[in-house]
Amino acid sequence: MDLIIFYFRKLFTILKKEVLVLPSRVVVILFFLFVLLLPVLPVIGNDPYMLRIFTLTCIYAIFAASWDLLSGYTGQMNFGHALFFGVGAYSAALLNHHIHIPPWGSIPIGALVAVLAGLIIGIPCLRLKGTYLALTTLAFPIILIGIVFAFPDQLGGELGISGIERIARSKVISYYIIAIIMLGLCTIMWAITDSKLGIILHAIREDEIAVRTAGINTTRYKLLAFSLSGFFAGVAGGLYAHYMRIAGPSTLEVSLSFQVVIWSIFGGIVSIYGPIGAVFVLFPLLELLRFWEQGRTLMFACIIILILLYMPDGLFPWLRDKIEKECPRCKKRNFWRRKTCRICTAELD
Amino acid sequence: MDAPFLDIKGLDKSFGGLRAINNVHIHMAQKEVLGLIGPNGAGKTTLIRLIMGILRPDTGSVRFRGKEVVGRKTWTIVNMGIASTFQNMRPFRRLPIIANVMVSCQCPRAMKRGEWVKKIEAKAMDALEFAGISDMALEDASTLSQGDLKRLEVARAIATEPDLLLLDEPFGGLSPAETDLMAKSIKRLHKGGRFGRLHSEGPAMIIVEHKLQQLMKIVDRIVVLDFGTIIADGPPEEVVKNEKVIEAYLGQGGV
């Protein structure tokens, strides 16, 4: 009993001294709580339609964060990120439909197939940079759509593969499974970018030749970025296939590839939390704008353009800079109302 | 007998019709400090890039401790023990300075040699300490001045613990005081020893430089390049009196 109280106290101290001092950490905690408590919230939770929207939001959040890992952090501009999503979705669907592997098996295997896809497109793309890489990667999902249409008997053609097993019987449990996977994977992605590996990936984005002269095998790290990103996007694809119970050509479409770019740039690339937050803002927003059905994409575009006009670095880094300021001496972040730094007590201007 | 430390034989490199490097032979002993000078466009930077494997020579060979370097990837060459800095500094601008050095600290060579170093941050900090910019470790690299960027380049290169260090204009764009500091750092590095967690066995160096007065204090030998060919090779005092060298720098009928 004493031990429990001890750990409770410890938890409370950590909460008070580490989390509550920074608004961004409080926001992250609130976000976790919101995602976990969503089904019991009064207005949204009771509505199966809203629950469905937020389930898809969670799936796309994984997808957008994985794009940021590859294109934001490592700087390998990928305009065909839907490839990983589609490969993950189709592999999970095929495994489940033909061999009857349950979702907990088919989604990871599908993600591994997406890793393989990442390596296959990563190897020819190693020598390419910038726009050339973007255009080349754009081609791969289109090629795959061609393959899907070429084998309608095996891959379902335009109709896709339907009749896949559900993740769980009830909608709420499906939501919880997907939401917890989302929170877990996004935390892992954030941890990757915050680690020593993240520094190398970031350095590759800045200057690849300089990284080579630092003795780092850039080929290996770029392929690692491709496969990591492919893995996370593949998980998202597998979850999508099992949630929607269909894996169709829409998972490979160019529009999905660009959607993820829009989300990430709106939320702020090179941050991981930016794209996740952006999906949670933009995806429900698009549904909210249904009151004017014809003009909703127009309004959607206007909102994005207006926000990017005033916040060129993306919405969430902008917000973060508003509520926090960096200590000029120790570079730790502080609440914006503070006069002195909480770590080194230097004066904040 | 040991294989020669660095042996460059018959190196050739052309860009289109321009012969940037023309049949260059350089032989270097261990722990030697070599100055590489020449007028603009003489091929000094090209030579360094050829050794580092950033460019590939048309013909010729570069042997480092008896192992062929030409045709290997840049990172393999670095892990064999050759490091270089860039003439036009190429820091990772959006990363903090310490993270810039941590990239080099993570190369296999540095990881293997610093077996008792668990924290690469600490090692990176020592490299910065050596280069004299440790007080700014947390700033973004984009905020640095020219002189500090040069030092960052040096810190990044020595963090791989090289046996052969190629410095491309380490004094370029530095004020006289900064130049003195940098020259002292280079001498200290060449003497070898332990700088915190960083271990230096006194690497051999090739220094490309225009500031001859400073260079002459450091180097044992100077090689002069002009239009890709070596026109003089010898101790500093002899080279500066060489007529060919004066002609290359000042033009015919100069002095």
XYZ file of C-alpha atoms in Angstrom:
604
model
C 0.000 0.000 0.000
C 2.806 2.393 0.922
C 4.509 1.559 -2.311
C 1.411 2.496 -4.282
C 1.161 5.799 -2.462
C 4.858 6.375 -3.089
C 4.484 5.832 -6.810
C 1.368 7.997 -6.868
C 3.292 10.785 -5.208
C 6.138 10.344 -7.639
C 3.735 10.465 -10.564
C 2.149 13.579 -9.138
C 5.527 15.276 -8.738
C 6.493 14.448 -12.294
C 3.157 15.770 -13.473
C 3.587 18.972 -11.533
C 7.235 19.650 -12.286
C 7.609 18.322 -15.815
C 4.249 18.412 -17.522
C 2.244 21.300 -16.135
C 5.091 23.776 -16.579
C 4.834 23.696 -20.345
C 1.601 24.402 -22.233
C 2.582 22.138 -25.134
C 2.942 19.171 -22.772
C -0.433 19.959 -21.242
C -1.913 20.057 -24.732
C -0.397 16.641 -25.502
C -1.916 15.212 -22.292
C -5.277 16.761 -23.167
C -5.013 15.311 -26.660
C -4.356 11.822 -25.231
C -7.330 12.222 -22.900
C -9.542 13.470 -25.719
C -8.666 10.526 -27.948
C -9.125 8.000 -25.153
C -12.347 9.474 -23.773
C -13.939 10.300 -27.113
C -16.570 7.504 -27.116
C -17.907 8.651 -23.739
C -17.988 12.345 -24.596
C -21.596 13.620 -24.635
C -22.102 15.005 -28.172
C -19.549 13.195 -30.297
C -19.417 9.835 -28.562
C -23.033 8.845 -28.958
C -23.055 9.453 -32.671
C -21.819 6.426 -34.683
C -21.170 8.716 -37.642
C -18.820 10.903 -35.602
C -17.152 7.848 -34.157
C -16.492 6.587 -37.659
C -14.998 9.938 -38.682
C -12.667 9.958 -35.709
C -11.630 6.356 -36.309
C -10.603 7.296 -39.830
C -8.911 10.395 -38.437
C -6.765 8.187 -36.222
C -5.786 6.018 -39.197
C -4.872 9.017 -41.317
C -2.925 10.535 -38.410
C -0.546 7.533 -38.479
C -0.312 7.918 -42.238
C 0.470 11.660 -42.109
C 3.065 11.232 -39.359
C 4.813 8.516 -41.376
C 5.021 10.915 -44.331
C 6.631 13.488 -42.073
C 9.192 10.930 -40.928
C 10.322 10.281 -44.508
C 9.746 13.567 -46.301
C 9.862 16.019 -43.445
C 12.738 14.684 -41.401
C 14.817 12.865 -43.961
C 13.920 15.258 -46.770
C 13.106 12.503 -49.276
C 10.114 14.232 -50.882
C 7.625 11.475 -51.446
C 4.613 12.402 -53.549
C 3.491 8.807 -53.796
C 3.071 7.969 -50.160
C -0.275 6.311 -50.907
C 1.798 3.428 -52.278
C 2.663 2.277 -48.746
C -0.908 2.788 -47.595
C -2.270 0.850 -50.558
C 0.278 -1.950 -50.300
C -0.493 -2.298 -46.600
C -4.225 -2.316 -47.246
C -4.102 -4.756 -50.180
C -1.692 -7.137 -48.445
C -3.791 -7.237 -45.286
C -6.927 -7.718 -47.377
C -5.458 -10.512 -49.487
C -4.055 -12.319 -46.462
C -7.342 -12.067 -44.648
C -9.564 -12.882 -47.608
C -7.641 -15.819 -49.062
C -5.668 -17.328 -46.205
C -8.045 -16.144 -43.422
C -5.344 -14.672 -41.265
C -7.008 -12.648 -38.500
C -6.428 -8.867 -38.331
C -3.772 -9.057 -35.616
C -1.672 -11.122 -38.018
C -2.566 -9.630 -41.371
C -1.929 -5.984 -40.407
C 1.702 -6.498 -39.266
C 2.439 -8.751 -42.243
C 0.860 -6.168 -44.529
C 3.069 -3.534 -42.939
C 6.134 -5.709 -43.586
C 5.101 -6.009 -47.237
C 4.924 -2.199 -47.269
C 8.466 -2.135 -45.856
C 9.485 -4.326 -48.764
C 7.763 -1.882 -51.105
C 9.652 0.929 -49.393
C 12.945 -0.838 -50.074
C 11.987 -1.613 -53.663
C 11.195 2.017 -54.460
C 13.911 3.291 -52.137
C 16.778 1.578 -53.962
C 16.169 3.156 -57.399
C 15.379 6.492 -55.731
C 18.639 6.700 -53.781
C 20.389 8.793 -56.394
C 17.488 11.182 -56.883
C 16.829 14.373 -55.002
C 14.154 17.013 -54.656
C 11.739 17.385 -57.548
C 13.128 14.397 -59.447
C 12.544 12.159 -56.465
C 9.056 13.608 -55.972
C 8.056 12.924 -59.578
C 9.526 9.423 -59.555
C 7.762 8.453 -56.359
C 4.537 9.879 -57.767
C 4.686 7.239 -60.477
C 4.826 4.152 -58.251
C 1.239 4.134 -56.896
C -0.043 4.809 -60.403
C 1.906 1.785 -61.649
C 0.389 -0.281 -58.856
C -3.137 0.859 -59.775
C -2.368 -0.377 -63.297
C -1.334 -3.744 -61.864
C -4.510 -3.907 -59.775
C -6.656 -3.246 -62.847
C -4.666 -5.762 -64.878
C -5.505 -8.659 -62.532
C -9.178 -8.159 -61.639
C -9.646 -11.780 -60.598
C -6.906 -11.802 -57.996
C -6.829 -8.167 -56.903
C -10.470 -7.218 -57.372
C -9.957 -4.628 -60.107
C -11.952 -1.449 -59.700
C -14.189 -2.891 -57.021
C -11.374 -3.888 -54.749
C -11.306 -6.751 -52.289
C -14.352 -6.699 -50.042
C -15.705 -8.867 -47.258
C -12.712 -8.552 -44.976
C -12.963 -9.396 -41.316
C -13.717 -6.543 -38.898
C -11.118 -5.518 -36.355
C -13.674 -5.962 -33.591
C -17.378 -6.587 -33.398
C -18.379 -3.333 -31.789
C -17.613 0.090 -33.232
C -16.376 1.443 -29.916
C -13.884 -1.376 -29.441
C -12.631 -0.924 -33.016
C -12.183 2.732 -32.244
C -10.247 1.990 -29.093
C -7.951 -0.496 -30.795
C -7.184 1.927 -33.613
C -6.815 4.932 -31.290
C -4.408 3.152 -28.966
C -2.350 1.872 -31.913
C -2.311 5.438 -33.249
C -1.116 6.919 -29.962
C 1.519 4.212 -29.603
C 2.900 4.446 -33.131
C 2.931 8.240 -33.123
C 4.825 8.216 -29.824
C 7.324 5.784 -31.342
C 7.734 8.010 -34.396
C 8.256 11.026 -32.188
C 10.814 9.088 -30.142
C 12.659 8.120 -33.339
C 12.915 11.722 -34.465
C 14.032 12.773 -30.992
C 16.823 10.185 -30.850
C 20.344 10.033 -32.218
C 18.927 8.388 -35.321
C 16.673 11.416 -35.761
C 19.693 13.704 -35.777
C 21.253 11.740 -38.617
C 17.996 11.751 -40.579
C 17.648 15.489 -40.065
C 21.253 16.015 -41.134
C 20.624 14.043 -44.333
C 17.829 16.481 -45.112
C 20.175 19.415 -44.612
C 23.220 18.262 -46.546
C 23.774 14.732 -47.721
C 27.388 15.083 -48.848
C 28.369 16.607 -45.504
C 26.819 13.608 -43.751
C 28.877 11.296 -45.930
C 32.077 13.113 -45.034
C 31.114 12.621 -41.410
C 31.488 8.910 -42.078
C 27.825 7.983 -42.063
C 26.546 5.455 -44.573
C 23.757 7.599 -46.000
C 22.415 4.833 -48.218
C 21.704 2.689 -45.211
C 20.008 5.489 -43.308
C 17.906 6.580 -46.276
C 16.724 3.023 -46.827
C 16.026 2.792 -43.112
C 13.879 5.927 -43.376
C 12.029 4.490 -46.360
C 11.330 1.221 -44.586
C 10.355 2.807 -41.257
C 7.995 5.174 -43.010
C 6.682 2.308 -45.119
C 6.062 0.234 -42.013
C 3.982 2.893 -40.253
C 2.043 3.788 -43.400
C 1.499 0.076 -44.018
C 0.000 -0.346 -40.550
C -2.319 2.569 -41.325
C -3.305 0.911 -44.603
C -3.964 -2.424 -42.934
C -6.116 -0.801 -40.263
C -8.027 1.044 -42.979
C -8.706 -2.146 -44.914
C -9.940 -3.965 -41.845
C -12.004 -1.035 -40.610
C -13.670 -0.238 -43.938
C -13.776 -3.978 -44.757
C -12.629 -3.164 -48.268
C -9.298 -2.512 -49.956
C -9.947 -0.710 -53.216
C -7.968 1.366 -55.716
C -8.907 4.484 -53.718
C -6.160 3.571 -51.244
C -3.605 4.059 -54.014
C -5.012 7.212 -55.567
C -2.921 10.260 -56.325
C -5.400 12.377 -54.365
C -4.553 10.455 -51.195
C -0.848 11.035 -51.788
C -1.474 14.753 -52.087
C -3.905 14.805 -49.203
C -1.147 13.663 -46.875
C 1.183 16.364 -48.216
C -1.498 19.004 -47.612
C -2.147 17.766 -44.073
C 1.519 17.737 -43.200
C 2.332 21.148 -44.620
C -0.752 22.614 -42.956
C 0.255 21.193 -39.596
C 3.941 21.970 -39.998
C 6.498 19.520 -41.346
C 9.565 18.326 -39.429
C 7.580 18.093 -36.217
C 5.571 14.805 -36.208
C 2.980 16.416 -33.930
C 2.114 18.917 -36.683
C 0.740 16.431 -39.215
C -1.091 14.480 -36.484
C -2.767 17.632 -35.212
C -3.516 18.759 -38.742
C -5.353 15.520 -39.511
C -7.378 15.940 -36.327
C -8.328 19.463 -37.428
C -8.766 19.064 -41.168
C -10.409 15.676 -41.523
C -13.360 16.430 -39.213
C -13.477 19.955 -40.663
C -14.112 18.572 -44.139
C -17.069 16.653 -42.701
C -18.249 19.692 -40.784
C -18.422 21.695 -44.009
C -21.043 19.307 -45.387
C -23.741 21.906 -44.717
C -22.730 23.410 -48.071
C -22.097 20.274 -50.066
C -21.085 21.837 -53.412
C -18.674 24.367 -52.032
C -17.071 22.383 -49.258
C -13.781 21.614 -50.997
C -13.604 25.259 -52.057
C -14.027 26.459 -48.482
C -11.581 23.817 -47.313
C -8.974 25.086 -49.771
C -9.591 28.718 -48.760
C -9.088 27.904 -45.074
C -5.834 26.097 -45.794
C -4.506 28.870 -48.028
C -5.420 31.556 -45.492
C -3.723 29.714 -42.661
C -0.589 28.976 -44.652
C -0.447 32.616 -45.769
C -0.108 33.800 -42.200
C 1.665 30.779 -40.747
C 4.123 29.612 -43.400
C 5.731 27.121 -41.018
C 2.418 25.436 -40.389
C -0.292 25.878 -37.806
C 1.094 23.962 -34.861
C 4.678 25.266 -34.746
C 3.146 28.751 -34.982
C 0.828 28.070 -32.065
C 3.676 26.574 -30.093
C 5.789 29.671 -30.593
C 2.887 31.801 -29.393
C 2.366 29.984 -26.119
C 5.981 29.200 -25.376
C 9.235 31.033 -25.706
C 12.728 29.669 -25.849
C 15.271 30.610 -23.223
C 18.120 32.432 -24.976
C 20.693 30.756 -22.764
C 19.752 27.131 -22.236
C 17.309 26.775 -25.161
C 14.677 25.196 -22.929
C 11.104 26.170 -23.622
C 9.077 28.185 -21.154
C 5.514 29.337 -20.676
C 5.130 32.668 -22.468
C 4.094 34.626 -19.369
C 7.223 33.723 -17.437
C 9.849 36.408 -16.837
C 12.752 34.064 -16.074
C 13.711 30.655 -17.414
C 12.455 27.771 -15.292
C 15.759 25.868 -15.649
C 18.575 28.392 -15.682
C 16.722 31.481 -14.380
C 18.020 33.581 -17.238
C 15.815 36.518 -18.116
C 13.447 35.924 -20.985
C 12.907 38.845 -23.303
C 58.139 -2.600 -43.961
C 54.892 -0.761 -43.620
C 52.987 0.357 -46.638
C 53.314 4.092 -47.381
C 50.918 6.277 -45.421
C 49.424 8.145 -48.340
C 50.482 7.546 -51.890
C 48.830 9.416 -54.759
C 49.909 8.185 -58.165
C 49.128 9.604 -61.602
C 45.837 11.180 -60.624
C 43.842 12.689 -63.491
C 40.481 14.406 -63.506
C 38.810 16.390 -66.272
C 35.557 18.288 -66.284
C 34.586 18.310 -69.939
C 37.550 19.875 -71.719
C 39.136 21.247 -68.571
C 41.866 19.194 -66.977
C 41.438 20.025 -63.324
C 44.013 17.556 -62.051
C 46.808 16.479 -64.339
C 49.042 13.553 -63.440
C 49.525 14.406 -59.767
C 51.920 12.395 -57.611
C 52.065 13.032 -53.879
C 53.783 10.890 -51.305
C 53.140 11.504 -47.644
C 54.663 10.104 -44.480
C 52.792 9.495 -41.267
C 52.316 12.572 -39.075
C 53.519 14.846 -41.846
C 51.799 18.193 -42.324
C 51.523 19.118 -45.940
C 50.531 22.533 -47.240
C 48.778 22.619 -50.581
C 48.802 25.975 -52.291
C 48.142 27.351 -55.725
C 46.270 30.138 -57.498
C 42.514 30.076 -57.812
C 41.281 27.234 -59.960
C 44.511 25.287 -59.610
C 42.633 22.154 -58.538
C 43.339 22.113 -54.813
C 39.767 21.545 -53.718
C 39.290 19.059 -56.551
C 42.253 17.064 -55.264
C 40.724 16.915 -51.791
C 37.381 15.885 -53.200
C 39.081 13.148 -55.201
C 40.773 11.774 -52.096
C 37.473 11.875 -50.185
C 35.624 10.010 -52.923
C 33.128 12.804 -53.516
C 34.496 12.968 -57.056
C 35.861 10.016 -58.965
C 39.189 10.396 -60.805
C 39.524 9.454 -64.473
C 42.743 7.549 -63.886
C 45.300 7.126 -61.156
C 45.312 5.704 -57.701
C 45.206 6.948 -54.128
C 46.541 4.484 -51.607
C 46.074 5.024 -47.910
C 48.156 2.678 -45.773
C 48.439 0.363 -48.740
C 44.681 0.238 -49.375
C 43.191 1.664 -52.539
C 40.824 4.543 -51.823
C 39.604 5.318 -55.350
C 36.229 3.765 -56.059
C 35.175 3.469 -52.454
C 32.222 5.302 -50.971
C 32.901 8.478 -49.023
C 31.748 6.993 -45.725
C 34.048 3.983 -46.140
C 36.959 6.324 -46.712
C 36.074 8.295 -43.587
C 35.950 5.092 -41.600
C 39.384 4.164 -42.930
C 40.634 7.263 -41.162
C 40.510 10.203 -43.554
C 38.401 13.230 -42.666
C 37.995 16.543 -44.385
C 36.396 19.934 -44.009
C 34.633 21.891 -46.715
C 35.917 25.106 -48.151
C 32.458 26.620 -48.345
C 31.187 25.496 -44.979
C 28.318 23.074 -45.079
C 26.813 22.875 -41.611
C 23.391 21.374 -40.956
C 21.890 24.802 -40.505
C 18.688 23.919 -38.758
C 20.317 21.641 -36.214
C 21.968 22.832 -33.015
C 25.746 22.912 -33.156
C 26.141 19.988 -30.782
C 23.893 17.885 -33.011
C 26.087 18.781 -35.974
C 29.020 17.123 -34.268
C 26.954 14.243 -32.935
C 26.415 13.146 -36.523
C 30.147 12.518 -36.947
C 30.375 10.951 -33.520
C 27.956 8.287 -34.721
C 30.089 7.054 -37.591
C 31.263 3.458 -37.032
C 34.903 4.500 -36.682
C 34.209 6.967 -33.888
C 31.886 4.515 -32.138
C 34.451 1.737 -32.251
C 37.403 3.792 -31.117
C 35.618 5.479 -28.272
C 34.747 2.158 -26.662
C 34.774 3.671 -23.206
C 32.627 6.570 -24.309
C 29.017 5.748 -23.803
C 27.536 9.168 -24.289
C 28.096 10.593 -27.715
C 26.836 13.950 -26.496
C 29.793 14.161 -24.128
C 32.192 13.284 -26.897
C 30.634 15.807 -29.256
C 30.961 18.396 -26.539
C 34.659 17.643 -26.198
C 35.140 18.057 -29.928
C 33.437 21.450 -29.671
C 35.515 22.300 -26.641
C 38.628 21.558 -28.628
C 37.488 23.713 -31.534
C 36.580 26.456 -29.091
C 32.883 26.842 -29.716
C 31.487 24.758 -26.871
C 29.841 27.829 -25.320
C 27.466 27.999 -28.257
C 26.664 24.293 -28.387
C 22.905 24.737 -28.212
C 22.542 27.519 -30.771
C 21.351 26.686 -34.258
C 24.189 26.397 -36.730
C 22.574 29.095 -38.877
C 23.405 31.720 -36.251
C 27.159 31.149 -36.400
C 29.691 33.569 -37.868
C 32.104 32.564 -40.627
C 34.929 31.908 -38.207
C 32.816 29.778 -35.938
C 31.492 27.833 -38.899
C 35.085 26.995 -39.834
C 35.628 25.748 -36.316
C 32.450 23.727 -36.482
C 33.777 22.108 -39.662
C 36.991 21.241 -37.841
C 35.092 19.880 -34.846
C 32.966 17.744 -37.129
C 36.019 16.368 -38.903
C 38.043 15.551 -35.795
C 35.084 13.869 -34.143
C 35.654 10.936 -36.513
C 39.179 10.649 -35.020
C 41.019 10.622 -38.333
C 44.587 9.604 -39.111
C 44.664 11.940 -42.070
C 42.890 15.269 -41.915
C 42.238 17.290 -45.042
C 41.577 20.929 -44.196
C 40.206 23.014 -47.029
C 41.047 26.662 -46.330
C 40.791 26.558 -42.547
C 41.725 30.249 -42.347
C 39.463 31.445 -45.147
C 37.427 34.469 -44.095
C 38.854 34.578 -40.580
C 40.103 37.699 -38.836
C 43.827 37.775 -37.883
C 43.045 36.911 -34.259
C 40.817 34.035 -35.280
C 43.469 32.830 -37.689
C 45.993 32.679 -34.869
C 43.575 30.717 -32.730
C 42.843 28.278 -35.509
C 46.553 27.817 -36.226
C 47.135 27.070 -32.564
C 44.300 24.535 -32.535
C 45.734 22.816 -35.571
C 49.177 22.619 -33.995
C 47.708 21.276 -30.785
C 45.781 18.651 -32.698
C 48.891 17.618 -34.570
C 50.837 17.184 -31.376
C 48.228 14.675 -30.316
C 46.952 13.701 -26.947
C 43.672 13.425 -25.189
C 41.157 16.229 -25.329
C 38.552 15.093 -22.857
C 36.973 12.037 -24.389
C 38.469 12.777 -27.750
C 41.644 10.972 -28.615
C 44.086 12.352 -31.132
C 47.127 10.431 -32.256
C 48.365 13.461 -34.092
C 46.905 13.012 -37.546
C 48.806 13.793 -40.706
C 47.282 16.781 -42.441
C 46.909 18.296 -45.847
C 46.090 21.979 -45.497
C 44.844 23.975 -48.458
C 45.397 27.634 -47.804
C 46.057 31.041 -49.327
C 47.420 32.734 -46.222
C 51.028 31.688 -46.709
C 52.477 33.385 -43.661
C 50.270 31.411 -41.311
C 50.627 28.241 -43.290
C 54.419 28.315 -43.240
C 54.440 28.215 -39.453
C 52.483 24.974 -39.392
C 53.571 22.847 -42.310
C 56.629 20.687 -42.914
C 56.304 20.663 -46.663
C 54.463 22.620 -49.337
C 53.138 21.365 -52.649
C 52.206 23.973 -55.234
C 49.559 23.224 -57.811
C 48.951 25.230 -60.948
C 46.448 24.227 -63.647
C 46.246 20.806 -62.065
C 49.965 20.038 -62.181
C 52.495 20.114 -59.374
C 55.013 22.873 -60.079
C 56.910 22.784 -56.817
C 57.319 20.448 -53.872
C 59.575 21.003 -50.905
C 60.127 22.727 -47.576
C 58.318 26.081 -47.197
C 61.454 28.235 -47.347
C 62.490 26.777 -50.677
C 59.060 26.853 -52.245
C 58.439 30.559 -51.687
C 61.695 31.362 -53.492
C 60.893 29.096 -56.420
C 60.587 31.152 -59.622
C 57.846 29.012 -61.096
C 55.719 29.546 -58.012
C 56.190 33.315 -58.065
C 55.309 33.312 -61.727
C 52.144 31.288 -61.164
C 50.979 33.599 -58.414
C 51.974 36.959 -59.870
C 52.126 36.284 -63.583
C 55.112 36.541 -65.912
C 57.498 39.419 -65.230
C 56.035 39.850 -61.784
C 57.811 40.463 -58.507
